[in-house]
Coordinates of C-alpha atoms and ligand atoms in Angstrom, one line a residue:
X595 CA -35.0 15.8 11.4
X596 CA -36.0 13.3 8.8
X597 CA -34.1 10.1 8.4
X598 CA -33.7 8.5 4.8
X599 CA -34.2 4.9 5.9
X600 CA -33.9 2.5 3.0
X601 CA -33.3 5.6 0.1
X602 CA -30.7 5.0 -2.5
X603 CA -28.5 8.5 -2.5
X604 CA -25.7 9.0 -5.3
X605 CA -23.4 12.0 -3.8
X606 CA -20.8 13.3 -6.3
X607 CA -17.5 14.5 -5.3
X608 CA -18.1 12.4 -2.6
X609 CA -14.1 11.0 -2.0
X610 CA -13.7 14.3 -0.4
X611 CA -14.5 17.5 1.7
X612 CA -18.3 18.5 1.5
X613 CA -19.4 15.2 -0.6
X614 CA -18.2 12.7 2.2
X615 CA -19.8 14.1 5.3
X616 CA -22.9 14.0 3.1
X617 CA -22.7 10.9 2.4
X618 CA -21.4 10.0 6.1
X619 CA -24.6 11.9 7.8
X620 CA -27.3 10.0 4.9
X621 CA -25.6 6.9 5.6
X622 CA -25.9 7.9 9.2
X623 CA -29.6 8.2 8.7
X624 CA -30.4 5.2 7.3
X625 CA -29.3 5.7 3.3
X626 CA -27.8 3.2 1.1
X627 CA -25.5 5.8 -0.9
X628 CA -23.3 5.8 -3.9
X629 CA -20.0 7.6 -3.8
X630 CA -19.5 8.6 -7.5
X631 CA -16.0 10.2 -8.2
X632 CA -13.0 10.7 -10.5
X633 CA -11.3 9.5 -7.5
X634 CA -12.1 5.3 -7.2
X635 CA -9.9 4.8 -4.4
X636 CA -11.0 7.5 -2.5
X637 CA -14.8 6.7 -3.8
X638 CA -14.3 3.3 -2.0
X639 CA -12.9 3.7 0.9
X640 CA -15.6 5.9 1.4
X641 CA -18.0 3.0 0.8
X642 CA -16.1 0.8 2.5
X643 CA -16.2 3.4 6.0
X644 CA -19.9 3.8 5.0
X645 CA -20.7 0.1 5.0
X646 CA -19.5 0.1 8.7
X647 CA -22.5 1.7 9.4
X648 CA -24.8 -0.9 8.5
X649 CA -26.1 0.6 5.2
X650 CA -25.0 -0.3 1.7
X651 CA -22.4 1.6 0.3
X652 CA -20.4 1.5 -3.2
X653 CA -17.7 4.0 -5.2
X654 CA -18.5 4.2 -8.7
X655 CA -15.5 5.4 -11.2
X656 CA -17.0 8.5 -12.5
X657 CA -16.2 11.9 -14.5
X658 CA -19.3 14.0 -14.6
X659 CA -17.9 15.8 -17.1
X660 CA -18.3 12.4 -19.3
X661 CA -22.0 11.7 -20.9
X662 CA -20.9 8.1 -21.1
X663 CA -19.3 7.5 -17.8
X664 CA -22.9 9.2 -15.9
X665 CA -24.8 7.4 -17.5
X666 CA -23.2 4.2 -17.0
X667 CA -22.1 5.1 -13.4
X668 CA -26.0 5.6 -12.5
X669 CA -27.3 2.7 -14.5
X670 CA -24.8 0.4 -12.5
X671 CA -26.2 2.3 -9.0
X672 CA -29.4 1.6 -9.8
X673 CA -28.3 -2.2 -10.7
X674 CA -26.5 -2.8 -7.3
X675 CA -28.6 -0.4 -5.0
X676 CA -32.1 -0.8 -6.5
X677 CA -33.0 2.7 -7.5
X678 CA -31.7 6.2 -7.0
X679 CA -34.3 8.7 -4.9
X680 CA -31.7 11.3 -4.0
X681 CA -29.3 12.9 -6.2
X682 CA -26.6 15.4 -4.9
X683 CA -24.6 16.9 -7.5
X684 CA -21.2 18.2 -5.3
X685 CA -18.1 17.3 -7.7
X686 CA -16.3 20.8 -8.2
X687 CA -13.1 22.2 -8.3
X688 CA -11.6 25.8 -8.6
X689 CA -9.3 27.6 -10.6
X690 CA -8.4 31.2 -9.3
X691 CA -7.1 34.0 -11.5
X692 CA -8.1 37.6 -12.9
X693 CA -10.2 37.5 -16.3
X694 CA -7.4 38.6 -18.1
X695 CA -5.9 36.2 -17.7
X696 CA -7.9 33.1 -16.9
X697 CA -6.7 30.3 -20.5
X698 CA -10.2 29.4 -22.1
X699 CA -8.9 25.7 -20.9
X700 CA -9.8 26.4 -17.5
X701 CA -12.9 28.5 -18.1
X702 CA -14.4 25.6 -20.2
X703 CA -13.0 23.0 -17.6
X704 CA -14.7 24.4 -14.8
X705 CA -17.4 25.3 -16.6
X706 CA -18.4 21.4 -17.5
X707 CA -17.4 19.9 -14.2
X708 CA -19.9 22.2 -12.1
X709 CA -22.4 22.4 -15.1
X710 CA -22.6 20.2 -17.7
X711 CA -21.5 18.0 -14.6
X712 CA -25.0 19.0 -13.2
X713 CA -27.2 18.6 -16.4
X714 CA -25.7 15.2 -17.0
X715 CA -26.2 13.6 -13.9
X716 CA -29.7 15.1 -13.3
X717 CA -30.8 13.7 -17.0
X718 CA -29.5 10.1 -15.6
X719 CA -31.1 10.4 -12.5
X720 CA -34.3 11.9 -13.6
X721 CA -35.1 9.2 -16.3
X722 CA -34.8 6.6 -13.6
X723 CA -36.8 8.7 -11.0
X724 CA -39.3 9.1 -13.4
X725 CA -39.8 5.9 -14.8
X726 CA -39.8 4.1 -11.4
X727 CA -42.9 7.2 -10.1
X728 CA -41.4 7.5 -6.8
X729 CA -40.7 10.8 -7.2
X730 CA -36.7 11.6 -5.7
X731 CA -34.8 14.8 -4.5
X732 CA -31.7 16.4 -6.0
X733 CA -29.9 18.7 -4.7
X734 CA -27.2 21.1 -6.4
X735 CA -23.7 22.0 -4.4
X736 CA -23.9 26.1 -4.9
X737 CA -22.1 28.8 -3.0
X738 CA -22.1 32.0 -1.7
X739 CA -20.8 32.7 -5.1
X740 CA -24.6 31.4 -6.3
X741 CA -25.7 34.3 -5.0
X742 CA -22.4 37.1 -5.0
X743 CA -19.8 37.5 -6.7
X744 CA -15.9 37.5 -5.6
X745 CA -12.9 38.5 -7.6
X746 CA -10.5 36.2 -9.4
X747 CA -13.7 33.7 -10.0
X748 CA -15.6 34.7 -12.9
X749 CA -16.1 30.9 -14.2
X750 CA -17.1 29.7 -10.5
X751 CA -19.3 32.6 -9.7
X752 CA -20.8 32.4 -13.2
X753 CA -21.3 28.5 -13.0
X754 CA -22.7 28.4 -9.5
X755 CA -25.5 31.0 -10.4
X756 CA -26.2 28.7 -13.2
X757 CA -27.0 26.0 -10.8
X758 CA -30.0 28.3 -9.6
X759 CA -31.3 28.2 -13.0
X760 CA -31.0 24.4 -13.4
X761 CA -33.0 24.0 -10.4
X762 CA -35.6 25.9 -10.9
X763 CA -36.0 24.7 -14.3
X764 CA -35.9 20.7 -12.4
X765 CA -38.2 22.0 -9.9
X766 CA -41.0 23.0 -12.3
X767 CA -40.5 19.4 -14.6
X768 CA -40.2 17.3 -11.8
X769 CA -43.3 18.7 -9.7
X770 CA -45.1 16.5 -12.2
X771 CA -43.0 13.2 -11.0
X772 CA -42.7 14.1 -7.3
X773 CA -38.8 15.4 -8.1
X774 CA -37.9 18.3 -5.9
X775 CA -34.6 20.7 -6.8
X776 CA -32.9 22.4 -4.5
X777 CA -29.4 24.5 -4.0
X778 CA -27.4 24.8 -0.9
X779 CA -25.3 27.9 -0.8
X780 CA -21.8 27.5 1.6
X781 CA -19.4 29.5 2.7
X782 CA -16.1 28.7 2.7
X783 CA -15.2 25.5 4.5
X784 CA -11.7 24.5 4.8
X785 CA -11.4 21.1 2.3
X786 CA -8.6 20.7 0.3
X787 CA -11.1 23.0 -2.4
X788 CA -10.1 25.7 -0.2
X789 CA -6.8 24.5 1.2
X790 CA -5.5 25.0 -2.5
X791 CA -6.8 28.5 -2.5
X792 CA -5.5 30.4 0.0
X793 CA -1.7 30.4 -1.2
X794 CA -3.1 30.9 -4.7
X795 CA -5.1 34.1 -3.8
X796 CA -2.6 35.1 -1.5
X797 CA 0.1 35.5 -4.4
X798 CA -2.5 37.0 -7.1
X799 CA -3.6 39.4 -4.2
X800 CA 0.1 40.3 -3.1
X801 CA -1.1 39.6 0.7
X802 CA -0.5 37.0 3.4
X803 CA -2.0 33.8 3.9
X804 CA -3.3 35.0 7.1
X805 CA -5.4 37.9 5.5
X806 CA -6.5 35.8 2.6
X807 CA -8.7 34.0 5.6
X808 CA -9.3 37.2 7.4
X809 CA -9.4 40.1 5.3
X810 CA -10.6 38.1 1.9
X811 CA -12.7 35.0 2.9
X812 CA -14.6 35.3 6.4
X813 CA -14.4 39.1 6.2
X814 CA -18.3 39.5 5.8
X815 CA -19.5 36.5 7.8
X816 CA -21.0 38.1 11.0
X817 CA -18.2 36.3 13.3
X818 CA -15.4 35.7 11.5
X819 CA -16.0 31.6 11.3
X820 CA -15.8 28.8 8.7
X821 CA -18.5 27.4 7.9
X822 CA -17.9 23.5 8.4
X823 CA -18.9 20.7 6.5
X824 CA -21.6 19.3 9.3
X825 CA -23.2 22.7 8.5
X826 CA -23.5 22.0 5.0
X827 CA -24.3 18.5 5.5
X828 CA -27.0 19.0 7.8
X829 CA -28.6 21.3 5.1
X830 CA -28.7 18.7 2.8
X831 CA -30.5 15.7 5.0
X832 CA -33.2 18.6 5.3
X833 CA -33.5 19.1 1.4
X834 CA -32.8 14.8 0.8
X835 CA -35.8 14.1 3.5
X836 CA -38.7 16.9 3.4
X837 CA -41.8 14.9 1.9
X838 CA -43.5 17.7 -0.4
X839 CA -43.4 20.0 -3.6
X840 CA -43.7 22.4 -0.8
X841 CA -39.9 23.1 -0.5
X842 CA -38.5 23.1 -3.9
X843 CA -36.9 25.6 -6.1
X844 CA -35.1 26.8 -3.4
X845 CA -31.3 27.9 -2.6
X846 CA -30.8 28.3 1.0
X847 CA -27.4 30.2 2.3
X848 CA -25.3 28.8 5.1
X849 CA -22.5 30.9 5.4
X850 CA -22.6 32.5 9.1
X851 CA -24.5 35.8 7.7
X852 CA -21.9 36.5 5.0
X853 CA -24.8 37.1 2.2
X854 CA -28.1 37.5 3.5
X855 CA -30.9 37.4 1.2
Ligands
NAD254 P1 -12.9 18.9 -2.4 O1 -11.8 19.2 -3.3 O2 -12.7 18.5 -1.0 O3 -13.8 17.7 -3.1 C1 -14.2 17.7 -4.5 C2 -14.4 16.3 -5.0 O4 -14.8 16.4 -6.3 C3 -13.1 15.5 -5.0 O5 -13.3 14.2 -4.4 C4 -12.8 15.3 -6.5 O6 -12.1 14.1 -6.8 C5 -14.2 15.4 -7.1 N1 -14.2 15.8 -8.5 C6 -13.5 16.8 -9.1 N2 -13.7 16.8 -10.4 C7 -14.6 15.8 -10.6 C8 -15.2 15.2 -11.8 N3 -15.0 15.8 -13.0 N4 -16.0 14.2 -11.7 C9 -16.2 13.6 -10.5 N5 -15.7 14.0 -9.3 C10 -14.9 15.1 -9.4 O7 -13.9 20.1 -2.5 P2 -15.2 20.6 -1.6 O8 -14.7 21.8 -0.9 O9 -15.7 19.5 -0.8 O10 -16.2 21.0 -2.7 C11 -17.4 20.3 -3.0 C12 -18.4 21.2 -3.6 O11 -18.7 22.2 -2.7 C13 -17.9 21.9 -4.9 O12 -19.0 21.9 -5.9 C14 -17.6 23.3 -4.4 O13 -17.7 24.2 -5.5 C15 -18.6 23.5 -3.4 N6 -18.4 24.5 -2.4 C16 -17.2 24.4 -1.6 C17 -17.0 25.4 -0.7 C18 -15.8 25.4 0.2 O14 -15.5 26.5 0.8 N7 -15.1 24.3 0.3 C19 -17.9 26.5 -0.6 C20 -19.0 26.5 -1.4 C21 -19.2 25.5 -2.3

């Protein structure tokens, strides 16, 4: 596996679930990493755990949802850590309920966290990758629901298939700079993201809690695991530290077999 000795990571969403193991395993492997979320005391402690490790580590205050706040929030990064070379865009949330239903509030919420949330932090990142020529990776937080769809999620499922567009559209502008753009794809993993879900889908579904987790969510995985956040970690120091053009564009699945391309 390649290590990211001396690279400057920013990891979204990163006071929590998915985001802090990431940041955890490229501090691990030799990043300096930025811990960028609406959540400043989480986003520190994280640094402060990170520092531990012997890299350099800082939370940034930031809303990705806010034009202003991304583009101060990466200026400052690249003020206090040198650069960026790694973007991972992971802040997300979700909001469960049938269409009928679902209040144009939350569509448009979730709808700019996961992707105007995306666009607005790869626009900060790329316009420092590019002008410093080092070329960089980024790498999008998608799902299962990238690639499928579920019921209950139609802003989720419709945002996280737009993340495959984003990329590839990164992919083929970046080539030019060095940038590569790639999606991992989880299953579920039990964060608090999920945590919040199962009561939630339990009562819209008129089921137990029990066969919200069997019957609903690892139904289709090929043995009835969670995928955990090492998994999805470990996917995403292979995207941070391949070397080429060779491997971008890509979305790569790690759900234990619950959608196989
Ligand atoms: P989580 O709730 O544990 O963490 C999400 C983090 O995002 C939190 O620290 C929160 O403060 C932050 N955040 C929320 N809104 C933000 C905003 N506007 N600006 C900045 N930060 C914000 O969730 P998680 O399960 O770790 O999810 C992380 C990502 O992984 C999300 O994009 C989610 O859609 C995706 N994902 C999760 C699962 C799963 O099963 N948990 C599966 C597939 C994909």
């Amino acid at each position: 596996m390649m290590r990211l000795d001396g690279k400057v990571a920013i990891v979204t969403g990163a006071a929590s679930g998915i985001g802090k193991r990431i940041a955890e395993v490229f501090a691990d492997n030799g990043a300096n990493v930025a811990i960028a979320d609406l959540n400043l005391d989480g986003a520190q402690a994280t640094a402060k755990e990170l520092t531990g490790k012997g890299v350099k580590a800082i939370g940034v205050a930031m809303d990705v949802t806010n034009e202003q706040q991304v583009d101060a929030g990466v200026d400052s990064v690249v003020k206090q850590l040198g650069a960026v070379d790694i973007l991972v865009s992971n802040a997300g949330i979700q909001i469960v309920n049938p269409i009928e239903n679902f209040s144009y509030a939350d569509w448009k919420k979730l709808m700019a966290i996961h992707v105007d949330g995306a666009f607005l932090t790869t626009r900060a990142c790329l316009r420092n990758m590019y002008a410093r020529g080092k070329g960089g990776s980024i790498i999008y937080m998608g799902s299962v629901h990238s690639k499928e769809a579920s019921k209950l999620k139609a802003p989720y499922v419709t945002a996280k298939h737009g993340l495959i567009g984003l990329a590839k559209v990164v992919a083929k502008e970046g080539a030019a700079h060095g940038v590569r753009a790639n999606v991992i794809c989880p299953g579920f993993v039990r964060t608090p993201l999920v945590d919040k879900q199962i009561p939630e889908q339990a009562k819209e579904l008129g089921i137990s809690e029990d066969e919200v987790v069997k019957k609903v969510m690892l139904k289709d995985t090929v043995d009835g695991q969670f995928t955990t956040v090492d998994d999805v970690a470990a996917c995403a120091l292979f995207f941070a530290g391949f070397g080429s053009n060779a491997l971008t564009g890509q979305s790569v699945v790690v759900s234990h077999g619950w959608f196989m391309q």
